[in-house]
mmCIF file of C-alpha atoms in Angstrom:
data_model
loop_
_atom_site.group_PDB
_atom_site.id
_atom_site.type_symbol
_atom_site.label_atom_id
_atom_site.label_comp_id
_atom_site.label_asym_id
_atom_site.label_seq_id
_atom_site.Cartn_x
_atom_site.Cartn_y
_atom_site.Cartn_z
ATOM 1 C CA UNK S 12 -43.653 22.668 -4.264
ATOM 2 C CA UNK S 13 -46.289 23.756 -6.794
ATOM 3 C CA UNK S 14 -49.447 21.857 -7.705
ATOM 4 C CA UNK S 15 -51.507 22.750 -10.756
ATOM 5 C CA UNK S 16 -54.870 21.058 -10.591
ATOM 6 C CA UNK S 17 -56.164 20.218 -14.092
ATOM 7 C CA UNK S 18 -59.338 21.773 -15.510
ATOM 8 C CA UNK S 19 -61.051 18.385 -15.535
ATOM 9 C CA UNK S 20 -61.288 18.338 -11.720
ATOM 10 C CA UNK S 21 -64.624 19.303 -10.111
ATOM 11 C CA UNK S 22 -64.135 18.036 -6.560
ATOM 12 C CA UNK S 23 -61.074 18.220 -4.318
ATOM 13 C CA UNK S 24 -61.670 15.448 -1.804
ATOM 14 C CA UNK S 25 -61.170 15.251 1.943
ATOM 15 C CA UNK S 26 -57.509 15.706 2.955
ATOM 16 C CA UNK S 27 -56.513 15.476 -0.720
ATOM 17 C CA UNK S 28 -53.527 17.782 -0.201
ATOM 18 C CA UNK S 29 -53.253 17.723 3.587
ATOM 19 C CA UNK S 30 -49.946 17.651 5.448
ATOM 20 C CA UNK S 31 -47.824 18.139 2.318
ATOM 21 C CA UNK S 32 -44.767 19.524 4.057
ATOM 22 C CA UNK S 33 -43.196 21.101 0.951
ATOM 23 C CA UNK S 34 -46.325 22.481 -0.702
ATOM 24 C CA UNK S 35 -45.891 26.207 -1.327
ATOM 25 C CA UNK S 36 -48.278 27.007 -4.183
ATOM 26 C CA UNK S 37 -51.497 25.481 -5.427
ATOM 27 C CA UNK S 38 -53.502 26.629 -8.436
ATOM 28 C CA UNK S 39 -57.208 25.786 -8.343
ATOM 29 C CA UNK S 40 -59.000 25.981 -11.718
ATOM 30 C CA UNK S 41 -62.485 27.369 -12.359
ATOM 31 C CA UNK S 42 -63.772 23.849 -12.928
ATOM 32 C CA UNK S 43 -63.683 23.082 -9.177
ATOM 33 C CA UNK S 44 -67.043 23.392 -7.392
ATOM 34 C CA UNK S 45 -66.281 21.587 -4.108
ATOM 35 C CA UNK S 46 -63.370 21.679 -1.680
ATOM 36 C CA UNK S 47 -63.943 18.943 0.873
ATOM 37 C CA UNK S 48 -63.090 18.530 4.560
ATOM 38 C CA UNK S 49 -59.489 19.374 5.514
ATOM 39 C CA UNK S 50 -58.482 19.338 1.847
ATOM 40 C CA UNK S 51 -55.441 21.572 2.458
ATOM 41 C CA UNK S 52 -54.893 21.060 6.183
ATOM 42 C CA UNK S 53 -51.513 21.403 7.826
ATOM 43 C CA UNK S 54 -49.436 22.768 4.948
ATOM 44 C CA UNK S 55 -46.864 24.812 6.836
ATOM 45 C CA UNK S 56 -45.243 26.334 3.742
ATOM 46 C CA UNK S 57 -48.441 27.408 1.974
ATOM 47 C CA UNK S 58 -48.567 31.213 2.113
ATOM 48 C CA UNK S 59 -51.451 32.175 -0.156
ATOM 49 C CA UNK S 60 -54.558 30.660 -1.659
ATOM 50 C CA UNK S 61 -57.096 31.877 -4.196
ATOM 51 C CA UNK S 62 -60.408 30.040 -4.307
ATOM 52 C CA UNK S 63 -62.191 30.615 -7.643
ATOM 53 C CA UNK S 64 -65.817 31.733 -7.921
ATOM 54 C CA UNK S 65 -66.748 28.326 -9.300
ATOM 55 C CA UNK S 66 -66.504 26.918 -5.749
ATOM 56 C CA UNK S 67 -69.898 26.768 -4.026
ATOM 57 C CA UNK S 68 -69.125 24.262 -1.280
ATOM 58 C CA UNK S 69 -66.264 24.678 1.155
ATOM 59 C CA UNK S 70 -65.666 21.855 3.617
ATOM 60 C CA UNK S 71 -64.947 22.133 7.322
ATOM 61 C CA UNK S 72 -61.332 22.708 8.350
ATOM 62 C CA UNK S 73 -60.336 23.118 4.698
ATOM 63 C CA UNK S 74 -57.234 25.183 5.577
ATOM 64 C CA UNK S 75 -56.789 24.390 9.248
ATOM 65 C CA UNK S 76 -53.293 24.681 10.739
ATOM 66 C CA UNK S 77 -51.624 26.356 7.760
ATOM 67 C CA UNK S 78 -49.337 28.286 10.042
ATOM 68 C CA UNK S 79 -47.714 30.504 7.383
ATOM 69 C CA UNK S 80 -50.834 31.321 5.395
ATOM 70 C CA UNK S 81 -51.048 35.113 5.048
ATOM 71 C CA UNK S 82 -53.239 35.727 1.995
ATOM 72 C CA UNK S 83 -56.665 34.275 1.182
ATOM 73 C CA UNK S 84 -59.075 35.199 -1.596
ATOM 74 C CA UNK S 85 -62.563 33.809 -1.027
ATOM 75 C CA UNK S 86 -65.182 33.342 -3.761
ATOM 76 C CA UNK S 87 -68.448 35.288 -3.775
ATOM 77 C CA UNK S 88 -70.318 32.024 -4.245
ATOM 78 C CA UNK S 89 -70.128 30.578 -0.720
ATOM 79 C CA UNK S 90 -72.829 31.190 1.882
ATOM 80 C CA UNK S 91 -70.824 30.397 5.009
ATOM 81 C CA UNK S 92 -67.344 30.066 6.459
ATOM 82 C CA UNK S 93 -67.564 26.476 7.781
ATOM 83 C CA UNK S 94 -66.312 24.934 10.993
ATOM 84 C CA UNK S 95 -62.595 25.543 11.697
ATOM 85 C CA UNK S 96 -61.891 26.619 8.110
ATOM 86 C CA UNK S 97 -58.876 28.725 9.082
ATOM 87 C CA UNK S 98 -58.369 27.646 12.690
ATOM 88 C CA UNK S 99 -54.736 27.708 13.738
ATOM 89 C CA UNK S 100 -53.633 29.861 10.784
ATOM 90 C CA UNK S 101 -51.586 32.017 13.132
ATOM 91 C CA UNK S 102 -50.070 34.210 10.398
ATOM 92 C CA UNK S 103 -53.417 35.105 8.815
ATOM 93 C CA UNK S 104 -54.039 38.764 9.618
ATOM 94 C CA UNK S 105 -56.362 39.936 6.859
ATOM 95 C CA UNK S 106 -59.226 38.487 4.859
ATOM 96 C CA UNK S 107 -62.099 39.957 2.884
ATOM 97 C CA UNK S 108 -65.363 38.157 3.544
ATOM 98 C CA UNK S 109 -67.640 38.264 0.474
ATOM 99 C CA UNK S 110 -71.186 39.576 0.763
ATOM 100 C CA UNK S 111 -72.555 36.128 -0.111
ATOM 101 C CA UNK S 112 -71.580 34.879 3.377
ATOM 102 C CA UNK S 113 -74.503 34.703 5.814
ATOM 103 C CA UNK S 114 -72.901 32.739 8.672
ATOM 104 C CA UNK S 115 -69.470 32.358 10.235
ATOM 105 C CA UNK S 116 -69.531 28.930 11.819
ATOM 106 C CA UNK S 117 -67.834 27.603 14.929
ATOM 107 C CA UNK S 118 -64.082 28.005 15.325
ATOM 108 C CA UNK S 119 -63.774 29.356 11.770
ATOM 109 C CA UNK S 120 -61.042 31.832 12.738
ATOM 110 C CA UNK S 121 -59.919 30.569 16.132
ATOM 111 C CA UNK S 122 -56.211 30.957 16.890
ATOM 112 C CA UNK S 123 -55.549 33.239 13.916
ATOM 113 C CA UNK S 124 -53.341 36.335 13.789
ATOM 114 C CA UNK S 125 -55.959 39.031 13.173
ATOM 115 C CA UNK S 126 -55.509 42.377 14.882
ATOM 116 C CA UNK S 127 -58.723 43.752 13.367
ATOM 117 C CA UNK S 128 -61.743 42.064 11.851
ATOM 118 C CA UNK S 129 -64.850 43.424 10.155
ATOM 119 C CA UNK S 130 -67.837 41.121 10.002
ATOM 120 C CA UNK S 131 -69.866 41.794 6.825
ATOM 121 C CA UNK S 132 -73.392 43.115 7.208
ATOM 122 C CA UNK S 133 -74.864 40.002 5.590
ATOM 123 C CA UNK S 134 -73.968 37.869 8.628
ATOM 124 C CA UNK S 135 -76.633 37.270 11.297
ATOM 125 C CA UNK S 136 -74.862 34.789 13.577
ATOM 126 C CA UNK S 137 -71.309 34.557 14.874
ATOM 127 C CA UNK S 138 -70.895 30.959 15.974
ATOM 128 C CA UNK S 139 -69.224 29.027 18.784
ATOM 129 C CA UNK S 140 -65.596 30.025 19.399
ATOM 130 C CA UNK S 141 -65.310 31.776 16.034
ATOM 131 C CA UNK S 142 -62.540 34.077 17.283
ATOM 132 C CA UNK S 143 -61.451 32.217 20.401
ATOM 133 C CA UNK S 144 -57.780 32.462 21.354
ATOM 134 C CA UNK S 145 -57.077 35.254 18.862
ATOM 135 C CA UNK S 146 -54.526 36.815 21.191
ATOM 136 C CA UNK S 147 -53.721 39.762 18.894
ATOM 137 C CA UNK S 148 -57.296 40.784 18.121
ATOM 138 C CA UNK S 149 -57.701 44.416 19.205
ATOM 139 C CA UNK S 150 -60.723 45.575 17.227
ATOM 140 C CA UNK S 151 -63.773 43.812 15.833
ATOM 141 C CA UNK S 152 -66.615 45.485 13.962
ATOM 142 C CA UNK S 153 -69.934 43.698 14.357
ATOM 143 C CA UNK S 154 -72.730 44.859 12.006
ATOM 144 C CA UNK S 155 -76.367 45.561 12.886
ATOM 145 C CA UNK S 156 -77.393 42.380 11.088
ATOM 146 C CA UNK S 157 -75.921 40.165 13.848
ATOM 147 C CA UNK S 158 -78.534 39.021 16.369
ATOM 148 C CA UNK S 159 -76.662 36.166 18.091
ATOM 149 C CA UNK S 160 -73.156 35.869 19.519
ATOM 150 C CA UNK S 161 -72.391 32.178 19.961
ATOM 151 C CA UNK S 162 -70.787 30.487 22.962
ATOM 152 C CA UNK S 163 -67.200 31.584 23.618
ATOM 153 C CA UNK S 164 -67.095 33.607 20.383
ATOM 154 C CA UNK S 165 -64.334 35.898 21.713
ATOM 155 C CA UNK S 166 -63.056 33.711 24.533
ATOM 156 C CA UNK S 167 -59.396 34.325 25.474
ATOM 157 C CA UNK S 168 -59.000 37.326 23.162
ATOM 158 C CA UNK S 169 -56.693 38.971 25.663
ATOM 159 C CA UNK S 170 -55.984 42.120 23.594
ATOM 160 C CA UNK S 171 -59.660 42.873 22.970
ATOM 161 C CA UNK S 172 -60.450 45.695 25.392
ATOM 162 C CA UNK S 173 -63.746 47.026 24.005
ATOM 163 C CA UNK S 174 -66.486 45.963 21.600
ATOM 164 C CA UNK S 175 -69.450 47.903 20.260
ATOM 165 C CA UNK S 176 -72.389 45.550 20.059
ATOM 166 C CA UNK S 177 -75.043 45.948 17.347
ATOM 167 C CA UNK S 178 -78.393 47.502 18.167
ATOM 168 C CA UNK S 179 -80.403 44.450 17.065
ATOM 169 C CA UNK S 180 -78.442 41.889 19.083
ATOM 170 C CA UNK S 181 -80.789 39.693 21.129
ATOM 171 C CA UNK S 182 -78.613 36.890 22.503
ATOM 172 C CA UNK S 183 -75.150 36.774 24.056
ATOM 173 C CA UNK S 184 -74.553 33.097 24.707
ATOM 174 C CA UNK S 185 -72.340 31.692 27.471
ATOM 175 C CA UNK S 186 -68.692 32.673 27.869
ATOM 176 C CA UNK S 187 -68.633 34.938 24.808
ATOM 177 C CA UNK S 188 -66.055 37.241 26.417
ATOM 178 C CA UNK S 189 -64.622 34.806 28.960
ATOM 179 C CA UNK S 190 -60.980 35.609 29.779
ATOM 180 C CA UNK S 191 -60.860 38.450 27.250
ATOM 181 C CA UNK S 192 -59.258 41.842 27.753
ATOM 182 C CA UNK S 193 -62.542 43.757 28.073
ATOM 183 C CA UNK S 194 -62.422 46.693 30.448
ATOM 184 C CA UNK S 195 -65.585 48.506 29.389
ATOM 185 C CA UNK S 196 -68.792 47.261 27.908
ATOM 186 C CA UNK S 197 -72.256 48.439 26.879
ATOM 187 C CA UNK S 198 -75.046 45.958 26.237
ATOM 188 C CA UNK S 199 -77.813 47.301 23.966
ATOM 189 C CA UNK S 200 -81.456 47.339 25.051
ATOM 190 C CA UNK S 201 -82.289 44.758 22.372
ATOM 191 C CA UNK S 202 -80.503 42.009 24.361
ATOM 192 C CA UNK S 203 -82.812 39.636 26.220
ATOM 193 C CA UNK S 204 -80.368 36.848 27.098
ATOM 194 C CA UNK S 205 -76.915 37.016 28.670
ATOM 195 C CA UNK S 206 -75.302 33.626 29.191
ATOM 196 C CA UNK S 207 -73.288 32.220 32.058
ATOM 197 C CA UNK S 208 -69.581 32.992 32.660
ATOM 198 C CA UNK S 209 -69.983 35.984 30.356
ATOM 199 C CA UNK S 210 -67.292 38.238 31.820
ATOM 200 C CA UNK S 211 -65.380 35.772 33.984
ATOM 201 C CA UNK S 212 -61.671 36.644 34.196
ATOM 202 C CA UNK S 213 -62.122 39.922 32.294
ATOM 203 C CA UNK S 214 -60.353 43.083 33.457
ATOM 204 C CA UNK S 215 -63.543 45.186 33.533
ATOM 205 C CA UNK S 216 -61.840 48.207 35.036
ATOM 206 C CA UNK S 217 -64.161 50.576 33.172
ATOM 207 C CA UNK S 218 -67.903 51.009 32.920
ATOM 208 C CA UNK S 219 -70.464 48.281 32.229
ATOM 209 C CA UNK S 220 -73.868 49.358 30.978
ATOM 210 C CA UNK S 221 -76.651 46.792 31.221
ATOM 211 C CA UNK S 222 -79.894 47.021 29.231
ATOM 212 C CA UNK S 223 -83.161 47.987 30.881
ATOM 213 C CA UNK S 224 -84.704 44.904 29.278
#
């Protein structure tokens, strides 16, 4: 049920502790610098994880499909949240993103339990399907630093009724708000590209303001 990784370990390899059906607690020492791909994937009983500041490299899908994960502490030494890191963590409703993070990569938080999410002002790009299928997401705060919203970033976020876009946003890629709950929307004048299928299957019962650009 509990795993204590010894201080001699520097790398936790791909799927090293994946699909351990009885794993409830894991203690990662400060000696660890790398957590590889899907290292802790699919541990249904894992409820919390603390990643020490010694970790500088976090692999894709490191904690994917940990359905009861509710608490995560991220180190201030990582520069991105990689592909599908927490995808399918349906009980995850809160996380503090450190200021060291510059990019949130594709599907990082898809199918999670967030009701609110604040993107830190160090992030410039929100990638492909980052928040897709987050059915409980009601509010998202996007900072002025973000210039690109990736394809399907908020696709199928059915509870998301409004979003305030940052003033320096230039690109809204395809299907960003496809099948979301949006009913009103204002696109800033900084936007030069709006992708295909952008508001398909949205409620859009309120006002839409398009930029003069």
